[in-house]
């Protein structure tokens, strides 16, 4: 652990041998194609399927007229369930969002299915749809009303503190709709063997998908197996169970033949989740020396009519700085759109953008360096509860990032740095991500020759989980990484949490280490009790596993093979479960039922989070307003780093995503009809390589003895937090113009 | 939908002229296939011109070039003499899409797709290129700026196909350039495009110029007033300012998600000026 091991699955991936969901060969598959709604609100009056049925090779066309009540109502994950929505697919003529699945065509070939899907004619009765936050017909409700357990963080008397503050900021910020657009499309293959169903689907939570299928199809969970060893990008979109899976399963059951669906890129914009647009009003009060006295944050988030998805980012932002008076409030705005869902750092991306931009405005009002402002308000304790941070290295991150960036050469006044035709701006912002952990189980088997197999139904979304878990087992058992085989992404393996909230490394490495420790104990005991042998009579705590040996501090050692012989067994298999601090005792039971319960962040007795500092240079062309980002430096501290190479890759990728969020990414809404316009990668802009010339990630060392036994904090969702604020702040520094709405657009600069 | 791949222009014209309903020419397919797949069009007939030998070659013709309508961007980029004579045209064509797209996409297709934001078209218009059109009544030539009439619409008649694009013989001391503006650094549709071609006399005075703009009107436009600003000058700062002002004045753009009207008008002037500077340097042999 701690070494920059190359990915253990790297060769498989670059040679095309890693099997993604739709790569699994199944016998004689039929192919499915979706037909999605052309309207956002209303009902289906009729179908004309004659043309579609006439296509040679068409086997079946499922609509609400034929499926009806076959799918049981899913339970929304926001209410403790597993599904992205309570919508029951193909259960009625009702349309609640554009792009809703209205039919599924199954044929012998993909081509026939697609052709027939094109020929399905649907007649609708359309009603006016409410598209977004300020559209007519939306319903705005406080989060406390739609979610009983929701609590708006607050402390002190923020209103009074604001009134008394000599310096105040009061501004409104907005973030756009975004879609994950993982390269791997939403694919599902369902295979029935008698009563048993196997689902091949890219998943961030195979145990949830297993139980969801059992519930939605009315079958025994033990008859469902979900296989998803590799995932080609997910970013939250493959965590909750979407309506398509049950439909593919039903189609396969009706035909008694495997059915394979790979939805199109455009359909991916409406059959799964997305990041909804948000609006924020932030008010800050401070003394002239920069000490914050008040923080008031109200947020509005778009959701659907059916489900109240909530990101509620003040649950993160209220805990970052030392502010004695905090008042927050979050609202959901129900629109006629699909239900949004997790997208990388769901609460932090929009809410931290608002807070970190407001802080920059405050620094400007105070005529103060923005990093100094953050230093003045740094804290070791949760300002809401007073509980201590398990560890916190925010200012160390700023210090290291500043040094690497050359921040002290920054001129304070906006518009004062120029290079030829380019206005130069330097901006900064804090990155933060709460540390989450979940109950986890794992099985580890060690053979006499050192061959190790780790089984855990965790998920590698391209993040490096295979490698981190292999490194953990290798270190605990004193073996090379190559001796460890890791099996993930299969619901037949011991249950592990959702790959969400960046908890996988912390949860899974801790449980795997625990299982390895069980193996160690048995071998050590055997070695110590053996009649002869160099470790006879030693204390278990005095030995370690190194280089295929059990070694004492004085150099006395027993080889693994000898220890096995002393034990009299050819292999040992250990099963372990692990409950993180603060987890409710029934968490294991919930985990086995596919519940995504996580603990962490701001707890009663402590608060755990990873921090970072991002410093950026933005250049604005005087003549064209072109915005370019020649360099970005991020320094991050996230406890113990299991693999600096994959961590570095996550940070760099996160910052690039942050640049995308700031300058490019936005799902365009046709506000008249509640539809998305740019549903492909030609029109949904993300940066190309030329847009991200110099991205530097610094790993700041941090030791955390409290957060969990291995001291690991999640970091996958850390680095794309704050980037957009840093860039907006740099734009202000370059031009003196404050843009409070993302993405930053060139015409806003002219 | 019927697909045909004739080997002669005559056969292609016969197919295009004979079919009732929608017929479309397929060259690289980088626009056509996307439009079909996204349900924007549903042709009854597709005529692939890539097997017609005369449409796949670049020929030198009385000092100029005849570029077959099915010649790919990659082939243009590899043609040294063409690159030397018309660097602006080749650069413009090579800006379209990625390397993969370059090996398929053609200038003929870019022209006939009739997008106001087509990258190669302003460069061709500035170059004074003509389109050779073959149809049921034989061949005719048309200035490139007269091919597109509106977004997605051309002046071609039923059965007509653009067979080649002809670039004229280059006068000594000439240069051309094309620039486009996009929000990110590569791979996007032009928010504004500007093509400039000019010729100098022995004293460095501009004797001929053409300026064309893309993405600022319903089609690519030739801007004679902008050219006039250069002719008779040494392409000095004052002439460039007049050029920029004339270019901005000629714009009649729309707002869309890539840029606003106001932005396009301003940047058209900036890009025309920058393209003129590059064209000037090339004319001066720099």
PDB file of C-alpha atoms in Angstrom, chain A residues 18-268:
ATOM      1  CA  UNK A  18     -11.777  -6.595 -20.227  1.00  0.00           C
ATOM      2  CA  UNK A  19     -15.379  -7.717 -20.560  1.00  0.00           C
ATOM      3  CA  UNK A  20     -17.955  -4.978 -20.220  1.00  0.00           C
ATOM      4  CA  UNK A  21     -21.648  -5.802 -19.777  1.00  0.00           C
ATOM      5  CA  UNK A  22     -22.607  -5.904 -23.435  1.00  0.00           C
ATOM      6  CA  UNK A  23     -19.442  -7.874 -24.312  1.00  0.00           C
ATOM      7  CA  UNK A  24     -20.605 -11.027 -22.541  1.00  0.00           C
ATOM      8  CA  UNK A  25     -21.497 -13.651 -25.082  1.00  0.00           C
ATOM      9  CA  UNK A  26     -24.928 -15.170 -24.533  1.00  0.00           C
ATOM     10  CA  UNK A  27     -26.554 -17.891 -26.594  1.00  0.00           C
ATOM     11  CA  UNK A  28     -28.930 -16.810 -29.344  1.00  0.00           C
ATOM     12  CA  UNK A  29     -29.690 -13.298 -28.077  1.00  0.00           C
ATOM     13  CA  UNK A  30     -32.575 -11.206 -29.312  1.00  0.00           C
ATOM     14  CA  UNK A  31     -31.907  -7.481 -29.569  1.00  0.00           C
ATOM     15  CA  UNK A  32     -33.985  -4.727 -28.041  1.00  0.00           C
ATOM     16  CA  UNK A  33     -34.430  -1.144 -29.083  1.00  0.00           C
ATOM     17  CA  UNK A  34     -36.255   1.514 -27.098  1.00  0.00           C
ATOM     18  CA  UNK A  35     -38.894   3.909 -28.342  1.00  0.00           C
ATOM     19  CA  UNK A  36     -39.020   7.042 -26.218  1.00  0.00           C
ATOM     20  CA  UNK A  37     -41.614   9.738 -25.746  1.00  0.00           C
ATOM     21  CA  UNK A  38     -41.759  12.707 -28.086  1.00  0.00           C
ATOM     22  CA  UNK A  39     -43.627  14.782 -25.514  1.00  0.00           C
ATOM     23  CA  UNK A  40     -42.796  15.763 -21.945  1.00  0.00           C
ATOM     24  CA  UNK A  41     -46.249  15.692 -20.443  1.00  0.00           C
ATOM     25  CA  UNK A  42     -49.563  14.153 -21.392  1.00  0.00           C
ATOM     26  CA  UNK A  43     -50.675  10.712 -22.429  1.00  0.00           C
ATOM     27  CA  UNK A  44     -50.413   8.191 -25.182  1.00  0.00           C
ATOM     28  CA  UNK A  45     -53.640   8.040 -27.169  1.00  0.00           C
ATOM     29  CA  UNK A  46     -52.707   5.142 -29.422  1.00  0.00           C
ATOM     30  CA  UNK A  47     -49.977   3.109 -31.031  1.00  0.00           C
ATOM     31  CA  UNK A  48     -49.758   2.122 -34.668  1.00  0.00           C
ATOM     32  CA  UNK A  49     -47.485  -0.908 -34.696  1.00  0.00           C
ATOM     33  CA  UNK A  50     -48.362  -2.412 -38.091  1.00  0.00           C
ATOM     34  CA  UNK A  51     -45.342  -0.983 -39.907  1.00  0.00           C
ATOM     35  CA  UNK A  52     -43.053  -2.012 -37.089  1.00  0.00           C
ATOM     36  CA  UNK A  53     -44.393  -5.551 -36.920  1.00  0.00           C
ATOM     37  CA  UNK A  54     -43.937  -5.888 -40.669  1.00  0.00           C
ATOM     38  CA  UNK A  55     -40.144  -5.605 -40.333  1.00  0.00           C
ATOM     39  CA  UNK A  56     -38.717  -9.118 -40.855  1.00  0.00           C
ATOM     40  CA  UNK A  57     -37.239 -10.510 -37.663  1.00  0.00           C
ATOM     41  CA  UNK A  58     -39.376  -8.558 -35.213  1.00  0.00           C
ATOM     42  CA  UNK A  59     -40.305 -10.804 -32.296  1.00  0.00           C
ATOM     43  CA  UNK A  60     -42.207  -8.647 -29.849  1.00  0.00           C
ATOM     44  CA  UNK A  61     -43.180  -5.064 -29.130  1.00  0.00           C
ATOM     45  CA  UNK A  62     -43.843  -4.202 -25.503  1.00  0.00           C
ATOM     46  CA  UNK A  63     -46.020  -1.212 -24.653  1.00  0.00           C
ATOM     47  CA  UNK A  64     -48.133  -0.247 -21.672  1.00  0.00           C
ATOM     48  CA  UNK A  65     -50.969  -2.111 -23.329  1.00  0.00           C
ATOM     49  CA  UNK A  66     -49.084  -5.389 -23.065  1.00  0.00           C
ATOM     50  CA  UNK A  67     -46.934  -4.865 -19.964  1.00  0.00           C
ATOM     51  CA  UNK A  68     -49.352  -3.051 -17.670  1.00  0.00           C
ATOM     52  CA  UNK A  69     -48.784  -4.127 -14.076  1.00  0.00           C
ATOM     53  CA  UNK A  70     -46.042  -6.625 -14.780  1.00  0.00           C
ATOM     54  CA  UNK A  71     -43.381  -4.423 -13.161  1.00  0.00           C
ATOM     55  CA  UNK A  72     -44.011  -3.824  -9.450  1.00  0.00           C
ATOM     56  CA  UNK A  73     -43.538  -0.304  -8.150  1.00  0.00           C
ATOM     57  CA  UNK A  74     -39.872   0.354  -7.475  1.00  0.00           C
ATOM     58  CA  UNK A  75     -38.806   2.115  -4.290  1.00  0.00           C
ATOM     59  CA  UNK A  76     -36.999   5.421  -4.881  1.00  0.00           C
ATOM     60  CA  UNK A  77     -33.446   5.456  -3.524  1.00  0.00           C
ATOM     61  CA  UNK A  78     -34.122   8.837  -1.949  1.00  0.00           C
ATOM     62  CA  UNK A  79     -36.606   7.055   0.320  1.00  0.00           C
ATOM     63  CA  UNK A  80     -34.300   4.185   1.192  1.00  0.00           C
ATOM     64  CA  UNK A  81     -34.955   2.119  -1.942  1.00  0.00           C
ATOM     65  CA  UNK A  82     -32.758   1.266  -4.891  1.00  0.00           C
ATOM     66  CA  UNK A  83     -34.489   2.809  -7.913  1.00  0.00           C
ATOM     67  CA  UNK A  84     -33.792   6.041  -9.771  1.00  0.00           C
ATOM     68  CA  UNK A  85     -37.559   6.712  -9.815  1.00  0.00           C
ATOM     69  CA  UNK A  86     -40.837   5.243  -8.624  1.00  0.00           C
ATOM     70  CA  UNK A  87     -42.005   5.285 -12.226  1.00  0.00           C
ATOM     71  CA  UNK A  88     -43.204   1.844 -13.319  1.00  0.00           C
ATOM     72  CA  UNK A  89     -42.113   1.441 -16.910  1.00  0.00           C
ATOM     73  CA  UNK A  90     -44.832   0.728 -19.484  1.00  0.00           C
ATOM     74  CA  UNK A  91     -47.509   0.644 -16.796  1.00  0.00           C
ATOM     75  CA  UNK A  92     -49.811   3.331 -18.172  1.00  0.00           C
ATOM     76  CA  UNK A  93     -50.426   5.814 -20.973  1.00  0.00           C
ATOM     77  CA  UNK A  94     -49.182   8.637 -18.766  1.00  0.00           C
ATOM     78  CA  UNK A  95     -46.100  10.560 -19.909  1.00  0.00           C
ATOM     79  CA  UNK A  96     -44.179  12.410 -17.230  1.00  0.00           C
ATOM     80  CA  UNK A  97     -41.031  13.441 -19.073  1.00  0.00           C
ATOM     81  CA  UNK A  98     -39.638  13.719 -22.581  1.00  0.00           C
ATOM     82  CA  UNK A  99     -37.710  10.654 -23.611  1.00  0.00           C
ATOM     83  CA  UNK A 100     -39.626   8.339 -21.259  1.00  0.00           C
ATOM     84  CA  UNK A 101     -39.632   4.752 -22.518  1.00  0.00           C
ATOM     85  CA  UNK A 102     -42.956   4.142 -24.309  1.00  0.00           C
ATOM     86  CA  UNK A 103     -42.153   0.899 -26.102  1.00  0.00           C
ATOM     87  CA  UNK A 104     -39.439  -1.690 -26.415  1.00  0.00           C
ATOM     88  CA  UNK A 105     -39.015  -3.540 -29.682  1.00  0.00           C
ATOM     89  CA  UNK A 106     -37.335  -6.951 -29.722  1.00  0.00           C
ATOM     90  CA  UNK A 107     -36.023  -8.578 -32.876  1.00  0.00           C
ATOM     91  CA  UNK A 108     -33.605 -11.198 -34.142  1.00  0.00           C
ATOM     92  CA  UNK A 109     -31.039  -8.559 -35.034  1.00  0.00           C
ATOM     93  CA  UNK A 110     -30.113  -5.139 -33.757  1.00  0.00           C
ATOM     94  CA  UNK A 111     -30.790  -3.696 -37.202  1.00  0.00           C
ATOM     95  CA  UNK A 112     -34.318  -5.109 -37.356  1.00  0.00           C
ATOM     96  CA  UNK A 113     -35.081  -3.888 -33.833  1.00  0.00           C
ATOM     97  CA  UNK A 114     -33.854  -0.413 -34.685  1.00  0.00           C
ATOM     98  CA  UNK A 115     -35.739  -0.287 -37.958  1.00  0.00           C
ATOM     99  CA  UNK A 116     -38.937  -1.431 -36.303  1.00  0.00           C
ATOM    100  CA  UNK A 117     -38.469   1.053 -33.456  1.00  0.00           C
ATOM    101  CA  UNK A 118     -38.309   3.815 -36.055  1.00  0.00           C
ATOM    102  CA  UNK A 119     -41.583   2.557 -37.489  1.00  0.00           C
ATOM    103  CA  UNK A 120     -43.523   2.627 -34.227  1.00  0.00           C
ATOM    104  CA  UNK A 121     -46.078   5.427 -34.530  1.00  0.00           C
ATOM    105  CA  UNK A 122     -47.360   6.970 -31.331  1.00  0.00           C
ATOM    106  CA  UNK A 123     -50.203   9.452 -31.054  1.00  0.00           C
ATOM    107  CA  UNK A 124     -50.049  11.664 -27.982  1.00  0.00           C
ATOM    108  CA  UNK A 125     -52.277  14.083 -26.201  1.00  0.00           C
ATOM    109  CA  UNK A 126     -49.852  16.770 -25.104  1.00  0.00           C
ATOM    110  CA  UNK A 127     -50.100  19.104 -22.128  1.00  0.00           C
ATOM    111  CA  UNK A 128     -47.976  22.125 -21.319  1.00  0.00           C
ATOM    112  CA  UNK A 129     -44.808  21.082 -19.522  1.00  0.00           C
ATOM    113  CA  UNK A 130     -42.873  23.028 -16.922  1.00  0.00           C
ATOM    114  CA  UNK A 131     -39.221  22.819 -17.887  1.00  0.00           C
ATOM    115  CA  UNK A 132     -37.011  24.424 -15.298  1.00  0.00           C
ATOM    116  CA  UNK A 133     -36.699  26.435 -12.078  1.00  0.00           C
ATOM    117  CA  UNK A 134     -38.593  29.552 -13.140  1.00  0.00           C
ATOM    118  CA  UNK A 135     -41.041  27.979 -15.615  1.00  0.00           C
ATOM    119  CA  UNK A 136     -44.786  28.374 -15.204  1.00  0.00           C
ATOM    120  CA  UNK A 137     -46.347  25.412 -13.490  1.00  0.00           C
ATOM    121  CA  UNK A 138     -43.441  24.272 -11.327  1.00  0.00           C
ATOM    122  CA  UNK A 139     -43.985  23.414  -7.694  1.00  0.00           C
ATOM    123  CA  UNK A 140     -41.424  24.677  -5.182  1.00  0.00           C
ATOM    124  CA  UNK A 141     -41.246  22.953  -1.814  1.00  0.00           C
ATOM    125  CA  UNK A 142     -38.832  23.146   1.098  1.00  0.00           C
ATOM    126  CA  UNK A 143     -36.670  20.042   1.417  1.00  0.00           C
ATOM    127  CA  UNK A 144     -37.848  19.574   5.005  1.00  0.00           C
ATOM    128  CA  UNK A 145     -41.351  19.084   3.692  1.00  0.00           C
ATOM    129  CA  UNK A 146     -40.531  16.424   1.089  1.00  0.00           C
ATOM    130  CA  UNK A 147     -37.916  14.580   3.145  1.00  0.00           C
ATOM    131  CA  UNK A 148     -38.745  14.132   6.768  1.00  0.00           C
ATOM    132  CA  UNK A 149     -35.188  13.287   7.723  1.00  0.00           C
ATOM    133  CA  UNK A 150     -33.729  16.334   6.006  1.00  0.00           C
ATOM    134  CA  UNK A 151     -32.195  18.863   8.360  1.00  0.00           C
ATOM    135  CA  UNK A 152     -30.950  22.252   7.213  1.00  0.00           C
ATOM    136  CA  UNK A 153     -27.692  22.878   9.061  1.00  0.00           C
ATOM    137  CA  UNK A 154     -27.895  25.987  11.218  1.00  0.00           C
ATOM    138  CA  UNK A 155     -26.191  27.493  14.242  1.00  0.00           C
ATOM    139  CA  UNK A 156     -26.281  30.821  16.054  1.00  0.00           C
ATOM    140  CA  UNK A 157     -28.300  33.769  14.802  1.00  0.00           C
ATOM    141  CA  UNK A 158     -27.285  34.362  11.209  1.00  0.00           C
ATOM    142  CA  UNK A 159     -29.854  37.089  10.523  1.00  0.00           C
ATOM    143  CA  UNK A 160     -28.670  39.225  13.415  1.00  0.00           C
ATOM    144  CA  UNK A 161     -25.023  38.592  12.581  1.00  0.00           C
ATOM    145  CA  UNK A 162     -25.640  39.649   8.970  1.00  0.00           C
ATOM    146  CA  UNK A 163     -27.278  42.863  10.109  1.00  0.00           C
ATOM    147  CA  UNK A 164     -24.372  43.616  12.385  1.00  0.00           C
ATOM    148  CA  UNK A 165     -21.631  42.718   9.911  1.00  0.00           C
ATOM    149  CA  UNK A 166     -19.579  45.640   8.584  1.00  0.00           C
ATOM    150  CA  UNK A 167     -18.934  43.839   5.298  1.00  0.00           C
ATOM    151  CA  UNK A 168     -21.571  41.739   3.544  1.00  0.00           C
ATOM    152  CA  UNK A 169     -22.030  39.881   0.285  1.00  0.00           C
ATOM    153  CA  UNK A 170     -25.423  38.980  -1.154  1.00  0.00           C
ATOM    154  CA  UNK A 171     -25.521  37.288  -4.560  1.00  0.00           C
ATOM    155  CA  UNK A 172     -27.329  34.680  -6.642  1.00  0.00           C
ATOM    156  CA  UNK A 173     -25.479  31.848  -8.396  1.00  0.00           C
ATOM    157  CA  UNK A 174     -26.634  29.301 -10.940  1.00  0.00           C
ATOM    158  CA  UNK A 175     -25.371  25.973 -12.226  1.00  0.00           C
ATOM    159  CA  UNK A 176     -26.660  24.181 -15.344  1.00  0.00           C
ATOM    160  CA  UNK A 177     -28.081  20.790 -16.192  1.00  0.00           C
ATOM    161  CA  UNK A 178     -25.386  18.228 -16.937  1.00  0.00           C
ATOM    162  CA  UNK A 179     -25.350  14.624 -18.078  1.00  0.00           C
ATOM    163  CA  UNK A 180     -22.741  12.007 -17.182  1.00  0.00           C
ATOM    164  CA  UNK A 181     -22.105  10.812 -20.727  1.00  0.00           C
ATOM    165  CA  UNK A 182     -19.973   7.849 -19.740  1.00  0.00           C
ATOM    166  CA  UNK A 183     -18.380   6.331 -22.819  1.00  0.00           C
ATOM    167  CA  UNK A 184     -20.023   2.982 -22.076  1.00  0.00           C
ATOM    168  CA  UNK A 185     -23.693   3.370 -22.960  1.00  0.00           C
ATOM    169  CA  UNK A 186     -26.584   2.112 -20.827  1.00  0.00           C
ATOM    170  CA  UNK A 187     -26.589  -1.583 -21.683  1.00  0.00           C
ATOM    171  CA  UNK A 188     -28.549  -4.486 -20.222  1.00  0.00           C
ATOM    172  CA  UNK A 189     -28.619  -8.158 -21.144  1.00  0.00           C
ATOM    173  CA  UNK A 190     -31.043 -10.479 -19.355  1.00  0.00           C
ATOM    174  CA  UNK A 191     -30.816 -14.252 -19.477  1.00  0.00           C
ATOM    175  CA  UNK A 192     -33.363 -16.573 -17.852  1.00  0.00           C
ATOM    176  CA  UNK A 193     -32.575 -20.122 -16.959  1.00  0.00           C
ATOM    177  CA  UNK A 194     -35.825 -21.486 -15.604  1.00  0.00           C
ATOM    178  CA  UNK A 195     -36.633 -19.299 -12.598  1.00  0.00           C
ATOM    179  CA  UNK A 196     -33.171 -17.839 -12.482  1.00  0.00           C
ATOM    180  CA  UNK A 197     -32.287 -14.501 -13.967  1.00  0.00           C
ATOM    181  CA  UNK A 198     -28.800 -13.300 -14.845  1.00  0.00           C
ATOM    182  CA  UNK A 199     -28.395  -9.594 -15.580  1.00  0.00           C
ATOM    183  CA  UNK A 200     -25.335  -8.199 -17.339  1.00  0.00           C
ATOM    184  CA  UNK A 201     -25.414  -4.486 -16.767  1.00  0.00           C
ATOM    185  CA  UNK A 202     -22.786  -1.871 -15.884  1.00  0.00           C
ATOM    186  CA  UNK A 203     -23.530  -1.214 -12.246  1.00  0.00           C
ATOM    187  CA  UNK A 204     -22.249   0.775  -9.304  1.00  0.00           C
ATOM    188  CA  UNK A 205     -24.180  -1.463  -6.944  1.00  0.00           C
ATOM    189  CA  UNK A 206     -24.747  -5.062  -8.004  1.00  0.00           C
ATOM    190  CA  UNK A 207     -26.483  -6.084  -4.769  1.00  0.00           C
ATOM    191  CA  UNK A 208     -29.000  -3.267  -5.152  1.00  0.00           C
ATOM    192  CA  UNK A 209     -29.694  -4.226  -8.746  1.00  0.00           C
ATOM    193  CA  UNK A 210     -30.191  -7.841  -7.688  1.00  0.00           C
ATOM    194  CA  UNK A 211     -32.754  -6.933  -5.038  1.00  0.00           C
ATOM    195  CA  UNK A 212     -34.431  -4.368  -7.236  1.00  0.00           C
ATOM    196  CA  UNK A 213     -35.007  -6.985  -9.921  1.00  0.00           C
ATOM    197  CA  UNK A 214     -36.398  -9.383  -7.369  1.00  0.00           C
ATOM    198  CA  UNK A 215     -38.819  -6.725  -6.080  1.00  0.00           C
ATOM    199  CA  UNK A 216     -39.817  -5.330  -9.449  1.00  0.00           C
ATOM    200  CA  UNK A 217     -40.332  -8.743 -11.042  1.00  0.00           C
ATOM    201  CA  UNK A 218     -41.803 -10.455  -7.999  1.00  0.00           C
ATOM    202  CA  UNK A 219     -39.164 -13.177  -7.811  1.00  0.00           C
ATOM    203  CA  UNK A 220     -36.800 -14.455  -5.128  1.00  0.00           C
ATOM    204  CA  UNK A 221     -33.637 -12.388  -4.774  1.00  0.00           C
ATOM    205  CA  UNK A 222     -31.591 -15.555  -4.569  1.00  0.00           C
ATOM    206  CA  UNK A 223     -32.698 -16.316  -8.126  1.00  0.00           C
ATOM    207  CA  UNK A 224     -31.089 -13.111  -9.459  1.00  0.00           C
ATOM    208  CA  UNK A 225     -27.437 -12.670 -10.297  1.00  0.00           C
ATOM    209  CA  UNK A 226     -25.938  -9.424 -11.547  1.00  0.00           C
ATOM    210  CA  UNK A 227     -22.605  -9.481 -13.359  1.00  0.00           C
ATOM    211  CA  UNK A 228     -20.662  -6.277 -13.935  1.00  0.00           C
ATOM    212  CA  UNK A 229     -16.914  -6.796 -13.615  1.00  0.00           C
ATOM    213  CA  UNK A 230     -15.918  -3.695 -15.586  1.00  0.00           C
ATOM    214  CA  UNK A 231     -17.733  -0.428 -15.970  1.00  0.00           C
ATOM    215  CA  UNK A 232     -16.858   2.043 -18.703  1.00  0.00           C
ATOM    216  CA  UNK A 233     -17.500   5.161 -16.686  1.00  0.00           C
ATOM    217  CA  UNK A 234     -20.468   5.729 -14.411  1.00  0.00           C
ATOM    218  CA  UNK A 235     -20.020   8.919 -12.353  1.00  0.00           C
ATOM    219  CA  UNK A 236     -23.212   8.172 -10.427  1.00  0.00           C
ATOM    220  CA  UNK A 237     -25.374   7.314 -13.413  1.00  0.00           C
ATOM    221  CA  UNK A 238     -25.173   3.554 -12.900  1.00  0.00           C
ATOM    222  CA  UNK A 239     -25.848   3.580  -9.146  1.00  0.00           C
ATOM    223  CA  UNK A 240     -29.629   3.700  -8.901  1.00  0.00           C
ATOM    224  CA  UNK A 241     -31.658   1.103 -10.792  1.00  0.00           C
ATOM    225  CA  UNK A 242     -33.323   2.569 -13.875  1.00  0.00           C
ATOM    226  CA  UNK A 243     -36.615   1.413 -15.432  1.00  0.00           C
ATOM    227  CA  UNK A 244     -35.002  -0.244 -18.439  1.00  0.00           C
ATOM    228  CA  UNK A 245     -33.659  -3.301 -16.614  1.00  0.00           C
ATOM    229  CA  UNK A 246     -37.018  -4.752 -15.611  1.00  0.00           C
ATOM    230  CA  UNK A 247     -38.318  -4.251 -19.144  1.00  0.00           C
ATOM    231  CA  UNK A 248     -35.429  -6.174 -20.687  1.00  0.00           C
ATOM    232  CA  UNK A 249     -35.984  -8.939 -18.134  1.00  0.00           C
ATOM    233  CA  UNK A 250     -39.677  -9.092 -19.009  1.00  0.00           C
ATOM    234  CA  UNK A 251     -38.952  -9.146 -22.732  1.00  0.00           C
ATOM    235  CA  UNK A 252     -36.522 -12.027 -22.202  1.00  0.00           C
ATOM    236  CA  UNK A 253     -39.005 -13.921 -20.043  1.00  0.00           C
ATOM    237  CA  UNK A 254     -41.753 -13.570 -22.633  1.00  0.00           C
ATOM    238  CA  UNK A 255     -39.534 -14.796 -25.460  1.00  0.00           C
ATOM    239  CA  UNK A 256     -37.750 -17.380 -23.348  1.00  0.00           C
ATOM    240  CA  UNK A 257     -34.578 -16.122 -24.970  1.00  0.00           C
ATOM    241  CA  UNK A 258     -31.774 -13.792 -23.843  1.00  0.00           C
ATOM    242  CA  UNK A 259     -32.446 -10.152 -24.714  1.00  0.00           C
ATOM    243  CA  UNK A 260     -29.761  -7.557 -25.135  1.00  0.00           C
ATOM    244  CA  UNK A 261     -30.263  -3.807 -25.050  1.00  0.00           C
ATOM    245  CA  UNK A 262     -27.701  -1.089 -25.740  1.00  0.00           C
ATOM    246  CA  UNK A 263     -29.511   2.236 -25.568  1.00  0.00           C
ATOM    247  CA  UNK A 264     -28.318   5.043 -27.806  1.00  0.00           C
ATOM    248  CA  UNK A 265     -26.315   8.036 -26.632  1.00  0.00           C
ATOM    249  CA  UNK A 266     -29.344  10.304 -27.083  1.00  0.00           C
ATOM    250  CA  UNK A 267     -31.625   7.924 -25.153  1.00  0.00           C
ATOM    251  CA  UNK A 268     -29.069   7.957 -22.353  1.00  0.00           C
TER     252      UNK A 268
END
